[in-house]
PDB file of C-alpha atoms in Angstrom:
ATOM      1  CA  MET A  20      15.522  10.932  11.132  1.00 50.00           C
ATOM      2  CA  SER A  21      12.012  11.983  10.411  1.00 60.00           C
ATOM      3  CA  SER A  22      10.985  13.161   6.971  1.00 68.00           C
ATOM      4  CA  PRO A  23       9.349  16.548   6.415  1.00 76.00           C
ATOM      5  CA  ARG A  24       5.571  16.513   6.755  1.00 76.00           C
ATOM      6  CA  SER A  25       2.995  18.636   4.973  1.00 77.00           C
ATOM      7  CA  GLU A  26      -0.557  19.068   6.184  1.00 72.00           C
ATOM      8  CA  ILE A  27      -2.991  17.878   3.512  1.00 77.00           C
ATOM      9  CA  SER A  28      -6.224  18.178   5.456  1.00 82.00           C
ATOM     10  CA  PRO A  29      -6.966  19.335   8.993  1.00 88.00           C
ATOM     11  CA  GLY A  30      -5.530  16.659  11.266  1.00 91.00           C
ATOM     12  CA  TYR A  31      -3.603  14.763   8.581  1.00 95.00           C
ATOM     13  CA  SER A  32      -0.129  15.139   7.124  1.00 95.00           C
ATOM     14  CA  ILE A  33       1.700  13.487   4.258  1.00 96.00           C
ATOM     15  CA  ARG A  34       5.349  12.481   4.176  1.00 96.00           C
ATOM     16  CA  LYS A  35       7.702  10.103   2.386  1.00 96.00           C
ATOM     17  CA  VAL A  36       7.580   6.496   3.483  1.00 97.00           C
ATOM     18  CA  GLN A  37      10.066   5.239   6.065  1.00 96.00           C
ATOM     19  CA  ASP A  38      11.164   1.681   6.838  1.00 96.00           C
ATOM     20  CA  ARG A  39       9.025   1.681   9.984  1.00 96.00           C
ATOM     21  CA  ASP A  40       5.916   2.146   7.783  1.00 97.00           C
ATOM     22  CA  LEU A  41       6.330  -1.018   5.692  1.00 97.00           C
ATOM     23  CA  ASP A  42       4.192  -3.361   7.780  1.00 97.00           C
ATOM     24  CA  ARG A  43       1.423  -0.783   8.093  1.00 97.00           C
ATOM     25  CA  ILE A  44       1.220   0.002   4.372  1.00 97.00           C
ATOM     26  CA  ALA A  45       1.243  -3.731   3.614  1.00 97.00           C
ATOM     27  CA  ALA A  46      -1.713  -4.190   5.982  1.00 97.00           C
ATOM     28  CA  ILE A  47      -3.593  -1.272   4.405  1.00 97.00           C
ATOM     29  CA  ALA A  48      -2.971  -2.712   0.913  1.00 96.00           C
ATOM     30  CA  ARG A  49      -4.267  -6.145   1.911  1.00 94.00           C
ATOM     31  CA  GLN A  50      -7.376  -4.576   3.443  1.00 94.00           C
ATOM     32  CA  ALA A  51      -7.994  -2.450   0.348  1.00 93.00           C
ATOM     33  CA  TRP A  52      -7.785  -5.458  -1.979  1.00 91.00           C
ATOM     34  CA  VAL A  53     -10.222  -7.689  -0.029  1.00 90.00           C
ATOM     35  CA  PRO A  54     -13.328  -6.405  -1.899  1.00 91.00           C
ATOM     36  CA  ILE A  55     -11.538  -6.750  -5.240  1.00 91.00           C
ATOM     37  CA  HIS A  56     -10.655 -10.373  -4.592  1.00 89.00           C
ATOM     38  CA  LYS A  57     -14.149 -11.120  -3.263  1.00 89.00           C
ATOM     39  CA  SER A  58     -15.465  -9.805  -6.559  1.00 94.00           C
ATOM     40  CA  PHE A  59     -12.965 -11.905  -8.523  1.00 93.00           C
ATOM     41  CA  ALA A  60     -14.014 -15.017  -6.589  1.00 90.00           C
ATOM     42  CA  LYS A  61     -17.696 -14.279  -7.197  1.00 93.00           C
ATOM     43  CA  ILE A  62     -17.162 -13.757 -10.924  1.00 95.00           C
ATOM     44  CA  MET A  63     -14.806 -16.686 -11.604  1.00 94.00           C
ATOM     45  CA  GLY A  64     -15.752 -18.983  -8.761  1.00 92.00           C
ATOM     46  CA  GLU A  65     -13.836 -19.648  -5.580  1.00 91.00           C
ATOM     47  CA  SER A  66     -12.002 -22.688  -6.991  1.00 94.00           C
ATOM     48  CA  LEU A  67     -10.533 -20.821  -9.955  1.00 94.00           C
ATOM     49  CA  HIS A  68      -9.733 -17.807  -7.801  1.00 91.00           C
ATOM     50  CA  GLN A  69      -7.754 -20.064  -5.442  1.00 91.00           C
ATOM     51  CA  VAL A  70      -5.822 -21.489  -8.407  1.00 93.00           C
ATOM     52  CA  LEU A  71      -5.035 -18.084  -9.921  1.00 92.00           C
ATOM     53  CA  TYR A  72      -4.467 -16.180  -6.666  1.00 90.00           C
ATOM     54  CA  PRO A  73      -3.509 -18.801  -4.057  1.00 88.00           C
ATOM     55  CA  ASP A  74      -1.824 -16.373  -1.656  1.00 91.00           C
ATOM     56  CA  TRP A  75      -2.851 -12.979  -2.927  1.00 91.00           C
ATOM     57  CA  GLU A  76      -2.646 -11.322   0.522  1.00 91.00           C
ATOM     58  CA  ALA A  77       1.058 -12.113   0.924  1.00 94.00           C
ATOM     59  CA  THR A  78       1.723 -11.274  -2.721  1.00 93.00           C
ATOM     60  CA  LYS A  79       0.080  -7.838  -2.413  1.00 94.00           C
ATOM     61  CA  ALA A  80       1.904  -7.098   0.848  1.00 95.00           C
ATOM     62  CA  ASP A  81       5.208  -8.076  -0.756  1.00 95.00           C
ATOM     63  CA  GLN A  82       4.519  -5.915  -3.837  1.00 95.00           C
ATOM     64  CA  VAL A  83       3.881  -2.844  -1.699  1.00 96.00           C
ATOM     65  CA  ARG A  84       6.908  -3.461   0.519  1.00 96.00           C
ATOM     66  CA  ARG A  85       9.237  -4.018  -2.461  1.00 96.00           C
ATOM     67  CA  HIS A  86       7.991  -0.866  -4.195  1.00 95.00           C
ATOM     68  CA  ALA A  87       8.622   1.181  -1.038  1.00 97.00           C
ATOM     69  CA  ILE A  88      12.085  -0.316  -0.579  1.00 96.00           C
ATOM     70  CA  ASN A  89      13.119  -0.030  -4.226  1.00 95.00           C
ATOM     71  CA  TYR A  90      11.525   3.371  -4.908  1.00 95.00           C
ATOM     72  CA  PRO A  91      11.159   5.197  -1.579  1.00 95.00           C
ATOM     73  CA  ASP A  92      10.738   8.548  -3.342  1.00 94.00           C
ATOM     74  CA  TRP A  93       7.620   7.135  -5.033  1.00 96.00           C
ATOM     75  CA  VAL A  94       5.717   6.230  -1.861  1.00 97.00           C
ATOM     76  CA  TYR A  95       4.047   8.647   0.553  1.00 97.00           C
ATOM     77  CA  VAL A  96       2.086   7.953   3.716  1.00 97.00           C
ATOM     78  CA  VAL A  97      -0.681   9.927   5.368  1.00 97.00           C
ATOM     79  CA  GLU A  98      -0.466  10.208   9.141  1.00 95.00           C
ATOM     80  CA  SER A  99      -3.005  11.237  11.699  1.00 95.00           C
ATOM     81  CA  ASP A 100      -1.533  14.254  13.460  1.00 92.00           C
ATOM     82  CA  GLU A 101      -3.258  13.200  16.690  1.00 93.00           C
ATOM     83  CA  SER A 102      -2.029   9.598  16.857  1.00 94.00           C
ATOM     84  CA  SER A 103       0.873   9.596  14.352  1.00 91.00           C
ATOM     85  CA  GLU A 104      -0.700   6.417  12.927  1.00 95.00           C
ATOM     86  CA  VAL A 105      -0.324   5.823   9.188  1.00 97.00           C
ATOM     87  CA  VAL A 106      -3.892   5.810   7.867  1.00 97.00           C
ATOM     88  CA  ALA A 107      -3.278   5.753   4.113  1.00 97.00           C
ATOM     89  CA  PHE A 108      -0.562   5.652   1.499  1.00 97.00           C
ATOM     90  CA  VAL A 109      -0.034   6.399  -2.153  1.00 96.00           C
ATOM     91  CA  THR A 110       2.425   4.893  -4.603  1.00 94.00           C
ATOM     92  CA  PHE A 111       3.305   5.979  -8.078  1.00 93.00           C
ATOM     93  CA  ARG A 112       5.701   5.086 -10.839  1.00 89.00           C
ATOM     94  CA  ILE A 113       7.484   7.347 -13.287  1.00 86.00           C
ATOM     95  CA  ASP A 114       7.394   6.031 -16.820  1.00 87.00           C
ATOM     96  CA  THR A 115      10.505   7.310 -18.577  1.00 88.00           C
ATOM     97  CA  ASN A 116       9.461   6.013 -21.993  1.00 86.00           C
TER      98      ASN A 116
END
C-alpha cells in the first residue's frame, strides 16, 4: 500500500517512509555524513578518528534504519515525481518531557 504523497516543490513529493526506502535513506545518510567525518579526521587526526569512529558508515546507516523502523511516523522521504526515486529524507523526534 502506498502512502499519501504531497507535492512540496514542482517535481517532488513528500510521504511517510516505507520499508522499501530503508536502504536508500541509509545510503543518503552515509553520503551526507562523509564531509562531517572528513572534518573530524582532519581536526583530530586519522588515527584517533579511526579509534573513535571505526565503522561510522555502518553505524549511521543502522541508526537511520532503526529510527525509521521504530518510529515510522517520524520519518518522511522526498521522491522525484519523474523517477519515483527517493532523493532526500527527514527524521524528527518528539520530546515529551
